[in-house]
Amino acid sequence: YQSTADGGSQSNLVVPMGPPGAPDSKGLIYYGTVCEVNGELWMWYLGLGDHDEKRHYRICLAKSKDGRRWEKPALGAIEYAGTRQNNLVDLDGGRFSVAGCVVYHDPAEADTARRFKMVFTGAKYEGLRFGVAYSADGVRWTESPRNPRGALKLEPQGGIKWQGAYYVNGQG
């Protein structure tokens, strides 16, 4: 938040928390990714809603044409607070709390079901071992049957594709 000339404050958050009942109404964390998809910026981030009894973060999606004004599209993928009119992506139906995700968009991928790739951590796998998931649209994700991955515990915080290989950065 920034101070204004009249002593008030103004938010400079690019993606603010959602209204009551939204899956990011209680909090949001950018342990996610921004990718350019068909000339538009897509941001995957973690949201915490006010209908959760405990700390349960789910992956949300926001879109922007300029990187300053972001919209939270009604994706219809996951039910939250009695409605599917929200911006939750479908990773295992939102059943486990996610601690971080890195998304790669590879429009040249021959297998259209794998044009989006994700590395994620969360409560599903012991400690911070990570999982891998694939998606055709960046909204509905299918986990790899080889999950969990990683010999080391890792909290992903960024990634790149370089010389044909996918790299994920993080701490662990």
CSV table of C-alpha atoms in Angstrom, one decimal:
chain,number,residue,atom,x,y,z
A,1,TYR,CA,0.0,0.0,0.0
A,2,GLN,CA,1.1,3.6,-0.7
A,3,SER,CA,0.3,6.7,1.2
A,4,THR,CA,-1.7,9.3,-0.6
A,5,ALA,CA,-1.4,13.1,-0.3
A,6,ASP,CA,-4.5,13.3,1.9
A,7,GLY,CA,-3.1,10.8,4.4
A,8,GLY,CA,-5.1,7.8,3.1
A,9,SER,CA,-3.6,4.7,1.4
A,10,GLN,CA,-3.9,3.3,-2.0
A,11,SER,CA,-3.2,-0.3,-3.1
A,12,ASN,CA,-0.6,-0.9,-5.7
A,13,LEU,CA,-1.3,-4.6,-5.8
A,14,VAL,CA,-1.7,-5.8,-9.4
A,15,VAL,CA,-4.0,-8.7,-8.3
A,16,PRO,CA,-5.9,-7.7,-5.1
A,17,MET,CA,-7.8,-10.2,-2.9
A,18,GLY,CA,-11.2,-11.2,-4.1
A,19,PRO,CA,-14.6,-10.3,-2.5
A,20,PRO,CA,-16.2,-12.4,0.3
A,21,GLY,CA,-16.9,-15.9,-1.0
A,22,ALA,CA,-14.1,-15.8,-3.6
A,23,PRO,CA,-11.3,-18.5,-3.4
A,24,ASP,CA,-8.7,-15.7,-2.8
A,25,SER,CA,-10.9,-13.5,-0.4
A,26,LYS,CA,-8.7,-14.2,2.6
A,27,GLY,CA,-5.3,-14.1,1.0
A,28,LEU,CA,-3.2,-14.6,-2.0
A,29,ILE,CA,0.5,-15.5,-2.6
A,30,TYR,CA,2.5,-15.2,-5.7
A,31,TYR,CA,4.3,-18.5,-5.6
A,32,GLY,CA,3.3,-18.9,-9.2
A,33,THR,CA,4.1,-17.9,-12.7
A,34,VAL,CA,3.3,-15.4,-15.5
A,35,CYS,CA,3.4,-16.6,-19.1
A,36,GLU,CA,2.5,-15.0,-22.4
A,37,VAL,CA,-0.3,-17.1,-24.0
A,38,ASN,CA,-1.6,-15.9,-27.4
A,39,GLY,CA,-0.6,-12.3,-26.8
A,40,GLU,CA,-2.1,-12.2,-23.3
A,41,LEU,CA,-0.4,-12.5,-19.9
A,42,TRP,CA,-1.7,-15.4,-17.7
A,43,MET,CA,-0.8,-15.5,-14.0
A,44,TRP,CA,-1.1,-18.6,-11.8
A,45,TYR,CA,-1.0,-17.7,-8.1
A,46,LEU,CA,-2.2,-19.2,-4.8
A,47,GLY,CA,-5.5,-18.1,-3.2
A,48,LEU,CA,-6.9,-18.6,0.3
A,49,GLY,CA,-10.6,-18.3,0.6
A,50,ASP,CA,-12.8,-17.4,3.5
A,51,HIS,CA,-14.8,-20.6,3.2
A,52,ASP,CA,-11.8,-22.7,4.3
A,53,GLU,CA,-11.6,-23.9,7.8
A,54,LYS,CA,-7.8,-24.2,7.7
A,55,ARG,CA,-5.0,-22.8,5.7
A,56,HIS,CA,-5.8,-24.3,2.3
A,57,TYR,CA,-4.3,-22.6,-0.8
A,58,ARG,CA,-5.5,-23.4,-4.3
A,59,ILE,CA,-4.2,-22.4,-7.7
A,60,CYS,CA,-6.0,-19.4,-9.2
A,61,LEU,CA,-5.6,-17.8,-12.7
A,62,ALA,CA,-5.7,-14.2,-13.6
A,63,LYS,CA,-5.3,-12.7,-17.1
A,64,SER,CA,-4.1,-9.3,-18.4
A,65,LYS,CA,-3.5,-7.6,-21.7
A,66,ASP,CA,-1.0,-5.0,-20.3
A,67,GLY,CA,0.4,-6.4,-17.1
A,68,ARG,CA,-1.2,-3.7,-15.0
A,69,ARG,CA,-4.9,-4.5,-15.1
A,70,TRP,CA,-5.7,-8.1,-14.3
A,71,GLU,CA,-9.0,-10.0,-14.6
A,72,LYS,CA,-10.0,-13.1,-12.7
A,73,PRO,CA,-12.0,-15.2,-15.3
A,74,ALA,CA,-14.9,-17.4,-14.3
A,75,LEU,CA,-13.3,-20.7,-15.4
A,76,GLY,CA,-16.1,-23.1,-14.3
A,77,ALA,CA,-13.5,-25.8,-13.4
A,78,ILE,CA,-13.8,-26.2,-9.6
A,79,GLU,CA,-16.7,-25.6,-7.2
A,80,TYR,CA,-15.9,-23.3,-4.3
A,81,ALA,CA,-18.5,-21.8,-1.8
A,82,GLY,CA,-21.3,-23.4,-3.8
A,83,THR,CA,-20.4,-22.0,-7.2
A,84,ARG,CA,-18.1,-22.7,-10.2
A,85,GLN,CA,-18.1,-19.0,-11.1
A,86,ASN,CA,-14.5,-18.5,-9.9
A,87,ASN,CA,-10.9,-18.5,-11.2
A,88,LEU,CA,-9.7,-21.8,-9.7
A,89,VAL,CA,-7.8,-24.1,-11.9
A,90,ASP,CA,-8.5,-27.9,-11.6
A,91,LEU,CA,-5.5,-29.6,-10.1
A,92,ASP,CA,-6.9,-32.7,-8.3
A,93,GLY,CA,-10.2,-30.9,-7.7
A,94,GLY,CA,-8.6,-28.5,-5.3
A,95,ARG,CA,-8.5,-31.2,-2.6
A,96,PHE,CA,-5.0,-30.5,-1.3
A,97,SER,CA,-3.3,-27.3,-0.2
A,98,VAL,CA,-0.7,-26.1,-2.7
A,99,ALA,CA,2.5,-24.4,-1.5
A,100,GLY,CA,3.9,-23.3,-4.8
A,101,CYS,CA,3.6,-23.9,-8.6
A,102,VAL,CA,5.7,-23.1,-11.6
A,103,VAL,CA,4.0,-23.2,-15.0
A,104,TYR,CA,5.6,-23.5,-18.4
A,105,HIS,CA,3.7,-22.7,-21.7
A,106,ASP,CA,5.1,-24.5,-24.7
A,107,PRO,CA,2.9,-23.8,-27.7
A,108,ALA,CA,5.2,-25.9,-30.0
A,109,GLU,CA,4.7,-29.0,-27.9
A,110,ALA,CA,3.5,-31.8,-30.3
A,111,ASP,CA,1.3,-33.4,-27.7
A,112,THR,CA,-1.5,-30.8,-27.3
A,113,ALA,CA,-2.5,-32.3,-23.9
A,114,ARG,CA,1.0,-31.2,-22.6
A,115,ARG,CA,1.2,-27.6,-24.0
A,116,PHE,CA,1.2,-26.4,-20.4
A,117,LYS,CA,3.4,-28.1,-17.8
A,118,MET,CA,3.4,-27.5,-14.1
A,119,VAL,CA,5.7,-28.3,-11.2
A,120,PHE,CA,4.0,-28.0,-7.8
A,121,THR,CA,4.4,-28.7,-4.1
A,122,GLY,CA,1.9,-29.0,-1.4
A,123,ALA,CA,0.2,-31.2,1.2
A,124,LYS,CA,-0.4,-34.0,-1.3
A,125,TYR,CA,3.2,-35.4,-1.1
A,126,GLU,CA,5.3,-35.8,2.0
A,127,GLY,CA,7.4,-32.8,2.9
A,128,LEU,CA,8.1,-30.6,-0.1
A,129,ARG,CA,8.6,-33.3,-2.7
A,130,PHE,CA,7.0,-32.0,-5.9
A,131,GLY,CA,4.6,-33.2,-8.5
A,132,VAL,CA,4.3,-32.6,-12.2
A,133,ALA,CA,1.1,-32.0,-14.1
A,134,TYR,CA,0.1,-31.3,-17.7
A,135,SER,CA,-2.7,-29.4,-19.4
A,136,ALA,CA,-4.0,-28.5,-22.8
A,137,ASP,CA,-5.6,-25.3,-21.7
A,138,GLY,CA,-3.8,-24.2,-18.5
A,139,VAL,CA,-7.0,-24.7,-16.5
A,140,ARG,CA,-7.6,-28.4,-16.3
A,141,TRP,CA,-4.5,-30.4,-15.1
A,142,THR,CA,-3.6,-34.1,-15.2
A,143,GLU,CA,-0.9,-35.3,-12.8
A,144,SER,CA,1.9,-37.4,-14.0
A,145,PRO,CA,1.5,-41.1,-13.0
A,146,ARG,CA,5.2,-40.8,-11.9
A,147,ASN,CA,4.5,-38.4,-9.1
A,148,PRO,CA,5.9,-37.5,-6.6
A,149,ARG,CA,9.2,-36.4,-8.1
A,150,GLY,CA,12.4,-35.1,-6.7
A,151,ALA,CA,14.9,-36.7,-4.4
A,152,LEU,CA,15.2,-33.4,-2.5
A,153,LYS,CA,12.6,-31.3,-0.9
A,154,LEU,CA,12.0,-28.2,-3.0
A,155,GLU,CA,9.8,-25.1,-2.8
A,156,PRO,CA,9.6,-24.0,-6.4
A,157,GLN,CA,9.8,-20.3,-7.1
A,158,GLY,CA,10.6,-19.9,-10.8
A,159,GLY,CA,11.6,-21.8,-13.9
A,160,ILE,CA,12.8,-21.6,-17.4
A,161,LYS,CA,13.0,-23.7,-20.5
A,162,TRP,CA,16.5,-23.5,-21.9
A,163,GLN,CA,18.1,-25.6,-24.7
A,164,GLY,CA,15.2,-28.0,-24.7
A,165,ALA,CA,15.2,-28.8,-20.9
A,166,TYR,CA,12.9,-27.5,-18.2
A,167,TYR,CA,14.6,-26.0,-15.1
A,168,VAL,CA,12.9,-25.1,-11.9
A,169,ASN,CA,14.5,-22.8,-9.3
A,170,GLY,CA,13.6,-22.8,-5.6
A,171,GLN,CA,14.7,-23.4,-2.1
A,172,GLY,CA,14.9,-26.6,-0.2
